[in-house]
PDB file of C-alpha atoms and ligand atoms in Angstrom:
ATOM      1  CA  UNK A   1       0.000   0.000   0.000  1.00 63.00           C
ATOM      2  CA  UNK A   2       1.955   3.587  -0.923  1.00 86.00           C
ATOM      3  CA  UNK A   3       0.118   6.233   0.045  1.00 92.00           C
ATOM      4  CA  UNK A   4       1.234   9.550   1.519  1.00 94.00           C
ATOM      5  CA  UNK A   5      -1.806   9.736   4.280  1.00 96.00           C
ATOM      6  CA  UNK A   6      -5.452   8.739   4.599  1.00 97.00           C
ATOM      7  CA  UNK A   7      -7.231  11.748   5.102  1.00 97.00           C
ATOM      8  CA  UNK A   8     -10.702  11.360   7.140  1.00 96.00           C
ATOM      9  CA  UNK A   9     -13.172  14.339   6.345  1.00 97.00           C
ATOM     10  CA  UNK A  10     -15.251  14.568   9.419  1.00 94.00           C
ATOM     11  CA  UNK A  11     -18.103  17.090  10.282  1.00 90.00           C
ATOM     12  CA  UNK A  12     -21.471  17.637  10.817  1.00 87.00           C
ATOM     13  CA  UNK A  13     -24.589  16.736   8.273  1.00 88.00           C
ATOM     14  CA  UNK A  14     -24.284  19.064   5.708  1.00 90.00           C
ATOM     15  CA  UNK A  15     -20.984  20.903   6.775  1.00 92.00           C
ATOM     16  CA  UNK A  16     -19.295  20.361   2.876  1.00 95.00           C
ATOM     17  CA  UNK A  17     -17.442  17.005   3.839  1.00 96.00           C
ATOM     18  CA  UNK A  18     -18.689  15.837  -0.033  1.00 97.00           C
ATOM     19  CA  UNK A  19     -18.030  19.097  -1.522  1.00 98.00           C
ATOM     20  CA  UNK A  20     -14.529  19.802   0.252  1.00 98.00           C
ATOM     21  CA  UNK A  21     -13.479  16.265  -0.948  1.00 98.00           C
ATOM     22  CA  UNK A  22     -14.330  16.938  -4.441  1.00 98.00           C
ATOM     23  CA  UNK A  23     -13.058  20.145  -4.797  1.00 98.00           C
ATOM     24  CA  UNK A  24      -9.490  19.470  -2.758  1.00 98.00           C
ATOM     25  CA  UNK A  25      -9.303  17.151  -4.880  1.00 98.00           C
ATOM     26  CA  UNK A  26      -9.756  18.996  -8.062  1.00 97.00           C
ATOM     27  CA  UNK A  27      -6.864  21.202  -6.604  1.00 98.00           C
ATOM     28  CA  UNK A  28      -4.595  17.968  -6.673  1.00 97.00           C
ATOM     29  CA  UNK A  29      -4.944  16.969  -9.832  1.00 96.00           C
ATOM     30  CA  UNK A  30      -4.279  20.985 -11.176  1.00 96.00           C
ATOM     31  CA  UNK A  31      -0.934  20.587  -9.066  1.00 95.00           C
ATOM     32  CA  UNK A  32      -0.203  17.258 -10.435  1.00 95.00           C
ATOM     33  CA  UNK A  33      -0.472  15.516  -7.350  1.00 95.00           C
ATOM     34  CA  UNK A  34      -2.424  12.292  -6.537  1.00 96.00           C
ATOM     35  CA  UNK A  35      -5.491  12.171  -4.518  1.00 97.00           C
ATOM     36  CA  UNK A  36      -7.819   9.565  -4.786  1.00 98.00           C
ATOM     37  CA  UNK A  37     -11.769   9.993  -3.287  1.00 98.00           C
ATOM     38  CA  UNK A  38     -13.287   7.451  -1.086  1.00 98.00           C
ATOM     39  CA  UNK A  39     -16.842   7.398  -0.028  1.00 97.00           C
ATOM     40  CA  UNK A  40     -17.879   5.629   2.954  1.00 95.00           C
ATOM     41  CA  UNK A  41     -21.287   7.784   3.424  1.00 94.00           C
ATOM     42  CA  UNK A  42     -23.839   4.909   2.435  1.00 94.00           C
ATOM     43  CA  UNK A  43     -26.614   7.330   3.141  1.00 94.00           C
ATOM     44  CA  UNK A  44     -25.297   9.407   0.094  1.00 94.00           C
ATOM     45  CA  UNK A  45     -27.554  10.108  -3.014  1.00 94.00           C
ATOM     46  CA  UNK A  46     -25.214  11.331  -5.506  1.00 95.00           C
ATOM     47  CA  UNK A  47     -20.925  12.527  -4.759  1.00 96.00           C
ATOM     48  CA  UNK A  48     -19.956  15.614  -6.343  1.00 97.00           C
ATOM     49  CA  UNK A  49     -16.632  13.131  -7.000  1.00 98.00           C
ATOM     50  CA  UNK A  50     -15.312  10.001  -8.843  1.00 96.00           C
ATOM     51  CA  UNK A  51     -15.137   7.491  -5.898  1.00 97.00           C
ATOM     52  CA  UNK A  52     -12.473   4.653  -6.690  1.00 97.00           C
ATOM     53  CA  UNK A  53     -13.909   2.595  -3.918  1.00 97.00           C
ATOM     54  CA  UNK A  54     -17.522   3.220  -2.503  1.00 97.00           C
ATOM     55  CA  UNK A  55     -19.129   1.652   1.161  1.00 96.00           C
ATOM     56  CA  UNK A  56     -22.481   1.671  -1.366  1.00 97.00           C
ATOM     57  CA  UNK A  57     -20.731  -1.130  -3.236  1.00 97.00           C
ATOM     58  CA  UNK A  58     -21.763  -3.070  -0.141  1.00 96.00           C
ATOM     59  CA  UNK A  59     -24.593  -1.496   1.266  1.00 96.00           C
ATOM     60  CA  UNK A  60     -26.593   1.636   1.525  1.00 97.00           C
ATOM     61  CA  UNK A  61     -28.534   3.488   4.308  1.00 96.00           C
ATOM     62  CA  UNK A  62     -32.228   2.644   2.358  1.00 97.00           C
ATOM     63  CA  UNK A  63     -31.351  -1.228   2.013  1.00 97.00           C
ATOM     64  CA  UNK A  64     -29.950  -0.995   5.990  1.00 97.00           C
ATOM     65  CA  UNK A  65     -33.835   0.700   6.567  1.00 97.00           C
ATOM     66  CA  UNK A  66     -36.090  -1.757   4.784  1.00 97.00           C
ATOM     67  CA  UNK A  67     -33.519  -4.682   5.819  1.00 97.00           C
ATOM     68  CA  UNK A  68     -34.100  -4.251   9.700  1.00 96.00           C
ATOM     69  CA  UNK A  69     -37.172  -2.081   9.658  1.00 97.00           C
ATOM     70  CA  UNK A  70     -35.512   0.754  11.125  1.00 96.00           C
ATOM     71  CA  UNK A  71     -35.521   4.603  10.631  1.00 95.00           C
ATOM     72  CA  UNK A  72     -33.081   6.721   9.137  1.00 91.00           C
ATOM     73  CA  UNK A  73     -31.656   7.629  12.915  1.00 90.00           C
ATOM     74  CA  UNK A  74     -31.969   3.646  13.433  1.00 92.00           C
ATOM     75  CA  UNK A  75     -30.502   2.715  10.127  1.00 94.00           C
ATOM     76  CA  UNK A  76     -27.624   5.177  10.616  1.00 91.00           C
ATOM     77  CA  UNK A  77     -26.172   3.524  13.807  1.00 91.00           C
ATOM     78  CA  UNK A  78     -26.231  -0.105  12.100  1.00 93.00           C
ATOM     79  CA  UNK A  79     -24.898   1.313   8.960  1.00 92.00           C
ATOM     80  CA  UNK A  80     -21.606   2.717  11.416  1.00 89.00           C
ATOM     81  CA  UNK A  81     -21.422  -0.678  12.559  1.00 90.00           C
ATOM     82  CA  UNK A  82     -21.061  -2.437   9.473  1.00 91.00           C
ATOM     83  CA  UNK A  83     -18.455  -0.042   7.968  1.00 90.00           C
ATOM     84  CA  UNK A  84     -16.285  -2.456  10.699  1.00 89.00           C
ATOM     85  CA  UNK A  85     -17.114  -5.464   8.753  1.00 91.00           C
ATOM     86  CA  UNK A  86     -16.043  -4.212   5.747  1.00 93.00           C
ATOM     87  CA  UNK A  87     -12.465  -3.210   6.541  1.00 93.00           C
ATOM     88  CA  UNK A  88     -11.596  -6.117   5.285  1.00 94.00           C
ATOM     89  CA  UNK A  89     -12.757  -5.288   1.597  1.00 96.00           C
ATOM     90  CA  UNK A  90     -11.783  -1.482   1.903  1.00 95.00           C
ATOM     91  CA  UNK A  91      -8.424  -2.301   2.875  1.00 94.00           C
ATOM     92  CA  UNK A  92      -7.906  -4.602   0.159  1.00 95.00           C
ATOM     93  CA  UNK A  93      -9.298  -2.077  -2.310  1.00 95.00           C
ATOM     94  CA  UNK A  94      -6.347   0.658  -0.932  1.00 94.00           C
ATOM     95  CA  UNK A  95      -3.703  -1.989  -1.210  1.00 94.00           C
ATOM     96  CA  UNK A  96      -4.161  -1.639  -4.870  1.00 95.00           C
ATOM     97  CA  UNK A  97      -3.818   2.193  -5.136  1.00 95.00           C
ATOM     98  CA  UNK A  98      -0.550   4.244  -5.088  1.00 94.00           C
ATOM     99  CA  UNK A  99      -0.863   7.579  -4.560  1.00 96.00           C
ATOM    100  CA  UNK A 100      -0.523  10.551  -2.532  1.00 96.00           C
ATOM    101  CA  UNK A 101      -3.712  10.950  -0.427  1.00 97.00           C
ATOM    102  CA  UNK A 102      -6.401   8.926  -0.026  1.00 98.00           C
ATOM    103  CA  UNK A 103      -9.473  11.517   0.481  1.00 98.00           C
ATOM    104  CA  UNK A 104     -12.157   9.720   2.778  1.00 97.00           C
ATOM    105  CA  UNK A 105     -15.533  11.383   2.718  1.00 97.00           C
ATOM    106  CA  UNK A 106     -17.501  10.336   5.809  1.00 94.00           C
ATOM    107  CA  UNK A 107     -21.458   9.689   6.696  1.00 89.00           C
ATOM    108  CA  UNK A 108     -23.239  12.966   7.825  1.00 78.00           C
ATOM    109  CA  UNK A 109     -23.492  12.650  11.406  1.00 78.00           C
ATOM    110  CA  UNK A 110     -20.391  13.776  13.311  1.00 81.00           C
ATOM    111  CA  UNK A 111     -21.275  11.576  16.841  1.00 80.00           C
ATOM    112  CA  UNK A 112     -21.670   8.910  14.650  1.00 81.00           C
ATOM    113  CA  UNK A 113     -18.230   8.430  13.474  1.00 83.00           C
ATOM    114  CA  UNK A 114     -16.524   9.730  16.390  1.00 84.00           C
ATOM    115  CA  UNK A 115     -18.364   8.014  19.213  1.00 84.00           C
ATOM    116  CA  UNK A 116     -19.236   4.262  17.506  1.00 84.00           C
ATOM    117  CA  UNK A 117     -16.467   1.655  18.996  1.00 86.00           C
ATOM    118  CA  UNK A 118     -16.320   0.239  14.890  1.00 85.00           C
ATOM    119  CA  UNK A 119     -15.206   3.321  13.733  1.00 85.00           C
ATOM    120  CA  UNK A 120     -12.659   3.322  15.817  1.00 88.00           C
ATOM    121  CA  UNK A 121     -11.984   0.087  15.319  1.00 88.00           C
ATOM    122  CA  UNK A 122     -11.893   1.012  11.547  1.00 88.00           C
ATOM    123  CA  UNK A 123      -9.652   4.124  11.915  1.00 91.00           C
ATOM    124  CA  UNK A 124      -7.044   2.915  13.884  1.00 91.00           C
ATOM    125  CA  UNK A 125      -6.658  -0.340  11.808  1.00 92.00           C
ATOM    126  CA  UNK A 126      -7.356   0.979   7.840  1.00 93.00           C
ATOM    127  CA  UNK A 127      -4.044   2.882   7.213  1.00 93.00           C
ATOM    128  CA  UNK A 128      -0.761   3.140   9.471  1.00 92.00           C
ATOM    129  CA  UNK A 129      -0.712   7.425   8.192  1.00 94.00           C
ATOM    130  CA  UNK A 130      -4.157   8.305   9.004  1.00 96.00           C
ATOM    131  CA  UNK A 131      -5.489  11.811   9.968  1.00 95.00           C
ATOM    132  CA  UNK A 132      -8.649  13.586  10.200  1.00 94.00           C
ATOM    133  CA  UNK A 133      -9.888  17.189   8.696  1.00 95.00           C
ATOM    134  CA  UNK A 134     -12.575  17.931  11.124  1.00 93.00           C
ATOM    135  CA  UNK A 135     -14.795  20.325   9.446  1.00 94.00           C
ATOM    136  CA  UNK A 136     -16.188  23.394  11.755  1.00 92.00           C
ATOM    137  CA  UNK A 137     -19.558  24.666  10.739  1.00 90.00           C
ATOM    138  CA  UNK A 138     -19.057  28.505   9.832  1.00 93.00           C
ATOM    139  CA  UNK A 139     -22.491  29.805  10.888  1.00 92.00           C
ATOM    140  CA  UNK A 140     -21.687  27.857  14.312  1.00 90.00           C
ATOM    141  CA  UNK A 141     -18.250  29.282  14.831  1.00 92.00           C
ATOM    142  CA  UNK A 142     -18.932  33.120  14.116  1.00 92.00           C
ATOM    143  CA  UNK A 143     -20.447  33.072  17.378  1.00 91.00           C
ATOM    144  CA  UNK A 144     -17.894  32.631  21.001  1.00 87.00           C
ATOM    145  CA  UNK A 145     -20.536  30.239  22.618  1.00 83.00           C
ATOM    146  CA  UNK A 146     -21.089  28.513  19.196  1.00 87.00           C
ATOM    147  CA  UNK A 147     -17.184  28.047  18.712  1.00 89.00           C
ATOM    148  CA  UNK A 148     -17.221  26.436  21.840  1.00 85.00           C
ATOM    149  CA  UNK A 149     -19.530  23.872  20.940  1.00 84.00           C
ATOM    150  CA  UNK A 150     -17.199  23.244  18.460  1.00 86.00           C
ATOM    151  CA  UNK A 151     -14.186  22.944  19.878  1.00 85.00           C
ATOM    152  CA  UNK A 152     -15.431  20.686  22.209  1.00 84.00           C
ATOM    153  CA  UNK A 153     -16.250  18.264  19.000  1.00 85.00           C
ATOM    154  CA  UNK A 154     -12.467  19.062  18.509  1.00 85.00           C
ATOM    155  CA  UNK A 155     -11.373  17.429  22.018  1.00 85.00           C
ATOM    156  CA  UNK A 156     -13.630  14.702  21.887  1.00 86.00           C
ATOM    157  CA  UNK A 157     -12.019  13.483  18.014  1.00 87.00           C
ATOM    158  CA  UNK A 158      -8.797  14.590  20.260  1.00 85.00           C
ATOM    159  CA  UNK A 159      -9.492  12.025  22.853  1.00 85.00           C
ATOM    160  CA  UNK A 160     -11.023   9.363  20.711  1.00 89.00           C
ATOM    161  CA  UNK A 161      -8.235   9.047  18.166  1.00 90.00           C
ATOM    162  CA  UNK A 162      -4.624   9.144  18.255  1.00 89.00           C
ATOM    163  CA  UNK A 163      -3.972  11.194  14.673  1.00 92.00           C
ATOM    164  CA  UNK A 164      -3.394  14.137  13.734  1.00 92.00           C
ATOM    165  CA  UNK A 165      -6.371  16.754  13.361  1.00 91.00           C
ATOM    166  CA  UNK A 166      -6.530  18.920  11.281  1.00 93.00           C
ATOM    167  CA  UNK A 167      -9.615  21.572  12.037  1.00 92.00           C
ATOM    168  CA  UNK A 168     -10.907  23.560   9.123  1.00 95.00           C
ATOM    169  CA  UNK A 169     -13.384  26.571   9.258  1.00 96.00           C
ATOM    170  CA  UNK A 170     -15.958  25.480   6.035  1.00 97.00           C
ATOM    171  CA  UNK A 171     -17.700  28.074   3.525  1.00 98.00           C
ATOM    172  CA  UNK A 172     -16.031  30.811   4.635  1.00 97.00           C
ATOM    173  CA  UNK A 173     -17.809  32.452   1.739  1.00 98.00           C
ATOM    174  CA  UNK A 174     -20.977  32.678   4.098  1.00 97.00           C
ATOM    175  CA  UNK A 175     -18.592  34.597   6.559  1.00 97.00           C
ATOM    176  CA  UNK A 176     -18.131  38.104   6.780  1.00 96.00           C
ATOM    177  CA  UNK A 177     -13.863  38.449   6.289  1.00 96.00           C
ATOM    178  CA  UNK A 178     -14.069  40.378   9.388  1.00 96.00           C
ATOM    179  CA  UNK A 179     -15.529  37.340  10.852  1.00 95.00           C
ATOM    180  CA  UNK A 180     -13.297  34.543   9.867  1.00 96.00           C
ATOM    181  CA  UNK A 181     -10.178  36.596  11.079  1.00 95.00           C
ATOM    182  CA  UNK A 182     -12.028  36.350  14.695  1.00 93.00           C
ATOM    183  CA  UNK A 183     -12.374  32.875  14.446  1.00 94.00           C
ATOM    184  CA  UNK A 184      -9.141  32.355  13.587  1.00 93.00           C
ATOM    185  CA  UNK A 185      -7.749  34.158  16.685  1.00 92.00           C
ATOM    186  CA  UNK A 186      -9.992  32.543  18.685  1.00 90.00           C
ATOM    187  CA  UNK A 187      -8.286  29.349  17.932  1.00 89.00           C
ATOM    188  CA  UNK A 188      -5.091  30.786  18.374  1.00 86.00           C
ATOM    189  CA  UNK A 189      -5.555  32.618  21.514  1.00 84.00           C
ATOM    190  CA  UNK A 190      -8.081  31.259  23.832  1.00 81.00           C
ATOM    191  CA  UNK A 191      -7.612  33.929  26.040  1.00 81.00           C
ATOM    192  CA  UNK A 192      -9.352  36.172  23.395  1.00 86.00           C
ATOM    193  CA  UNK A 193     -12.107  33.503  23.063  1.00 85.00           C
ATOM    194  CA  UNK A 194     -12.822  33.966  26.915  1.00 81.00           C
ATOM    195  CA  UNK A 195     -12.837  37.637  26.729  1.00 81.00           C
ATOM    196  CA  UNK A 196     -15.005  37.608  23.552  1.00 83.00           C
ATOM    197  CA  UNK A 197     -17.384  35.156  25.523  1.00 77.00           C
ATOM    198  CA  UNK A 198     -20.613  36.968  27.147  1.00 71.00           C
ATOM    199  CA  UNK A 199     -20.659  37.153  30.886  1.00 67.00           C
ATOM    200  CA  UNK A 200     -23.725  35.152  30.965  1.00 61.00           C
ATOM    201  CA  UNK A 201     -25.799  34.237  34.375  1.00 64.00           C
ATOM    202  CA  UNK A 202     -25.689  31.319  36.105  1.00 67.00           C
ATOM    203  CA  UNK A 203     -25.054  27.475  34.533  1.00 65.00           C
ATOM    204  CA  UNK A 204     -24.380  28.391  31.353  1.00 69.00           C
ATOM    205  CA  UNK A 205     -22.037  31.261  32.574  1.00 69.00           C
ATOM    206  CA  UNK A 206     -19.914  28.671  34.965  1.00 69.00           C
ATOM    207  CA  UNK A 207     -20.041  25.999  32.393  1.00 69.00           C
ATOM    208  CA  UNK A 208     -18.734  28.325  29.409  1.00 71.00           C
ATOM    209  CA  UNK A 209     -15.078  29.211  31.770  1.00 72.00           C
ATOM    210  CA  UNK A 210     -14.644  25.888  33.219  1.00 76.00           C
ATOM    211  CA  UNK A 211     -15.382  24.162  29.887  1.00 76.00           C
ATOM    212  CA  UNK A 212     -12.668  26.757  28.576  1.00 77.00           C
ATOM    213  CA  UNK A 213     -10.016  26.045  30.921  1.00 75.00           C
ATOM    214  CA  UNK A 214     -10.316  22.251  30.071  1.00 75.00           C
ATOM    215  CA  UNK A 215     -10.356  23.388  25.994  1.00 76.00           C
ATOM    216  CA  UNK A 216      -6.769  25.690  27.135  1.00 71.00           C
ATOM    217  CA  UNK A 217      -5.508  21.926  28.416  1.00 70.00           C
ATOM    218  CA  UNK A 218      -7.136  20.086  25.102  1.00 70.00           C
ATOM    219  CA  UNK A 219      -6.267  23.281  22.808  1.00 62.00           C
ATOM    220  CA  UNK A 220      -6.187  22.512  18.919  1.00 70.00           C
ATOM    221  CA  UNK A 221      -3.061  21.315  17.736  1.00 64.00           C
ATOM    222  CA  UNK A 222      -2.718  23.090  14.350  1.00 68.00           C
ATOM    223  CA  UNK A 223      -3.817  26.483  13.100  1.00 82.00           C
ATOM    224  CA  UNK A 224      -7.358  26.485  12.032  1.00 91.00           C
ATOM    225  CA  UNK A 225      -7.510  27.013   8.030  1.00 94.00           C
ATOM    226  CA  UNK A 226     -10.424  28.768   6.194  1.00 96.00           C
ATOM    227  CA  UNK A 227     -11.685  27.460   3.298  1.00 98.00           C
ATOM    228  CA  UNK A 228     -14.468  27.968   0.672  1.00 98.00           C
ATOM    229  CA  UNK A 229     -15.365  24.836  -1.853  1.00 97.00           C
ATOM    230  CA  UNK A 230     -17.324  27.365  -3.417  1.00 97.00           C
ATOM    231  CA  UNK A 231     -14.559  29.885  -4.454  1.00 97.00           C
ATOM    232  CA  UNK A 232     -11.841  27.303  -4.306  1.00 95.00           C
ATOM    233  CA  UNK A 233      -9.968  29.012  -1.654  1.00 97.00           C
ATOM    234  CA  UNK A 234      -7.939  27.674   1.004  1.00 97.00           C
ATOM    235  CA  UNK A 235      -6.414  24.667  -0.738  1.00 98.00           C
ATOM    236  CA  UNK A 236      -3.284  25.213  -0.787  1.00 97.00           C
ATOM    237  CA  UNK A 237      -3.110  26.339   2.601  1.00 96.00           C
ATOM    238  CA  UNK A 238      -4.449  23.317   3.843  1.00 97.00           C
ATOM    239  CA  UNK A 239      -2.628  20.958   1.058  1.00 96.00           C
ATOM    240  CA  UNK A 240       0.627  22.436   2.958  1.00 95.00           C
ATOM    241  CA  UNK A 241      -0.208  21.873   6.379  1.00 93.00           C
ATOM    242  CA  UNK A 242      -1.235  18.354   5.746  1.00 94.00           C
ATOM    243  CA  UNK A 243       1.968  17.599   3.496  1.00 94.00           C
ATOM    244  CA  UNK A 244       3.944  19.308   6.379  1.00 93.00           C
ATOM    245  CA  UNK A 245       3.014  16.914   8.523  1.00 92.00           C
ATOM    246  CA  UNK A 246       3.535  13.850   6.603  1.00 92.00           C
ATOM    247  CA  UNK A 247       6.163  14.627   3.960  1.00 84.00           C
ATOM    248  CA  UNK A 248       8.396  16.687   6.354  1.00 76.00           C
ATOM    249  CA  UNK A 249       7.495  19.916   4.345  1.00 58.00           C
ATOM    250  CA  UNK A 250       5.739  21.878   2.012  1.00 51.00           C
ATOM    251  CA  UNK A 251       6.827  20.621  -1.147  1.00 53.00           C
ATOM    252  CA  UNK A 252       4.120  22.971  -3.239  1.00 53.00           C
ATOM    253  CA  UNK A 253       6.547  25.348  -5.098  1.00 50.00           C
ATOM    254  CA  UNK A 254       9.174  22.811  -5.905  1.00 48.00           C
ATOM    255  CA  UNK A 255       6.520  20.768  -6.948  1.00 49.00           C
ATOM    256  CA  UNK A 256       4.914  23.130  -9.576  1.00 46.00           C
ATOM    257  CA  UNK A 257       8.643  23.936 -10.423  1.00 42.00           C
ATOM    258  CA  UNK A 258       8.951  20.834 -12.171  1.00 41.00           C
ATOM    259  CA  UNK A 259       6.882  21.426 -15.191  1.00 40.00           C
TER     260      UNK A 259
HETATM  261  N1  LIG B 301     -21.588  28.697   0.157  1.00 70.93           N
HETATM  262  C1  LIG B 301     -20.983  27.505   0.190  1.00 70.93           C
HETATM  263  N2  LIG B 301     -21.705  26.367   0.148  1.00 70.93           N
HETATM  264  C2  LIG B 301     -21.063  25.179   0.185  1.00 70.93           C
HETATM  265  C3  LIG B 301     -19.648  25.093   0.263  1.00 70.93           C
HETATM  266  N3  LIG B 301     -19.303  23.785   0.309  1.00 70.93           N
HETATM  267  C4  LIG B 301     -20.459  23.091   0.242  1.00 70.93           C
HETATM  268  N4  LIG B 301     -21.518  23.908   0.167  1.00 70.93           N
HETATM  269  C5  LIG B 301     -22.943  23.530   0.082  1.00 70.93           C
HETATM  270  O1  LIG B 301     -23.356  22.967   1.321  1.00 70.93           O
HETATM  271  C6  LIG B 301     -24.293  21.881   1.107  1.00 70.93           C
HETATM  272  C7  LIG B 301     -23.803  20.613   1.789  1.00 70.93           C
HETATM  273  O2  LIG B 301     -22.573  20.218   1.220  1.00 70.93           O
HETATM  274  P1  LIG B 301     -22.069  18.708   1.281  1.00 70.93           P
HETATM  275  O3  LIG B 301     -20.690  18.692   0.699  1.00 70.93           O
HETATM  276  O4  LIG B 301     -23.063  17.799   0.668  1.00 70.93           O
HETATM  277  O5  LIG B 301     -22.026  18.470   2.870  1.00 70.93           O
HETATM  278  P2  LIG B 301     -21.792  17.095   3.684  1.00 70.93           P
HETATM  279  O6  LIG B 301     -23.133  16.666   4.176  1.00 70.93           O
HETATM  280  O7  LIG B 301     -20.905  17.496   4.835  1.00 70.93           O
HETATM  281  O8  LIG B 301     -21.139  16.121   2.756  1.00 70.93           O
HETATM  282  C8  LIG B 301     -24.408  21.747  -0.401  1.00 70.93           C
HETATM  283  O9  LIG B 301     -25.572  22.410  -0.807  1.00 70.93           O
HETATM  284  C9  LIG B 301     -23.159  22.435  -0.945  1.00 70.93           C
HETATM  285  O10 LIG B 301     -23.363  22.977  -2.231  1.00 70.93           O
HETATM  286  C10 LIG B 301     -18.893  26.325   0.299  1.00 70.93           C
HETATM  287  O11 LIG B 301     -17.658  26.368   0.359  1.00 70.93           O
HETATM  288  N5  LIG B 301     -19.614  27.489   0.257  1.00 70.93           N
HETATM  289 MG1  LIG B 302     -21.709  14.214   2.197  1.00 70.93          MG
END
């Protein structure tokens, strides 16, 4: 198996996992390098992307409903467990691939994939150079309190998984620029997070500083990067943080050099 890293694109229902997948990967192929989509959403309809190997090859979230009689909620949480029994055939699928990134696009519901025991299970045994872009929702973050509810989706991946994250601020389009320069610092300086934070009454008020100090303990381990699908910006700033990580630099110039 040569690859780089296997990238997992994790985030809440409708954050842009699908869309971020298709369109970093749109970026690769401009810059000549090698990144090859995976879907493992079997709830998807339709991928904005080419999928070389696809969960929906074995099963999808409507056969998982009418199967066991369940939901979509119901169906969701057997679907997360089956991914597990498929590891087998995924893995064998990779083993056939060289390239430089594997781009994973996940199913919809962040608790899902961070909290089932089989995803874990799945993570930590698919790919020895794993890590995980965990998507922040922009209309969420703009907000102190909301950007606390979203760092704390941050420490939890944190504590469940032992790869690196990689936290990106989605659709920054949506965002004032104004706005995605705050978040930014927030995520920088959590001292400005707690000052920006309103000195609200009572639970929420005591909840919002201790839950702070434990996020200054758990803080984010890279800088968070802003990107828009939609505009194509932010690629390359997150192509170089992710190659700095596991090629031991950002090889982008010397790269685009060699034509
Ligand atoms: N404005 C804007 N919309 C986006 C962007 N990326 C995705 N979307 C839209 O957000 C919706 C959900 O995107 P999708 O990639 O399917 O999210 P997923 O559920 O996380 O896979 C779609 O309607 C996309 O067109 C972006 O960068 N900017
Ligand atoms: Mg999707």
């Amino acid at each position: 198996m040569e690859h780089t890293a296997l990238l997992y694109f994790v985030g809440p229902a409708g954050a842009g996992k699908s869309t971020l997948v298709a369109t970093l990967q749109e970026w690769m192929q401009h810059q000549r390098y090698d990144g090859v989509a995976v879907n493992l959403d079997p709830g998807a309809e339709v991928v904005p992307y080419q999928a070389a190997i696809d969960v929906r090859e074995k099963f999808t979230l409507k056969e998982i409903m009418n199967e066991y009689s369940l939901g979509p909620n119901g169906a969701q949480v057997v679907c997360a467990d089956l991914l597990a029994v498929e590891l087998d055939w995924i893995r064998g699928h990779l083993e056939e691939i060289n390239c430089d990134y594997f781009l994973v696009d996940t199913p919809g519901q962040t608790e899902l994939f961070l909290y089932r025991e089989a995803s874990k299970v799945f993570v930590e045994n698919l790919s020895d150079r794993s890590a995980m872009i965990l998507l922040l929702d922009p209309l969420l973050s703009r907000t102190p309190d909301g950007f606390v509810t979203q760092l704390l989706l941050a420490s939890a991946a944190h504590l469940r998984f032992q790869i690196p994250m990689f936290p990106v601020l989605t659709k920054c389009d949506l965002l004032e620029p104004k706005e995605v320069d705050n978040v930014r610092e927030w995520a920088i300086d959590l001292d400005k997070l707690a000052m920006s934070m309103p000195h609200l009454e009572g639970m929420s008020g005591v909840l919002s500083s201790e839950l702070l100090r434990v996020l200054q303990v758990l803080a984010l381990e890279s800088n968070l990067i802003a990107v828009s699908s939609k505009e194509g910006e932010g690629m390359d700033d997150l192509y170089s943080i992710i190659q700095s990580t596991f090629a031991g630099g950002d090889d982008l110039e010397a790269h685009v050099d060699t034509d």
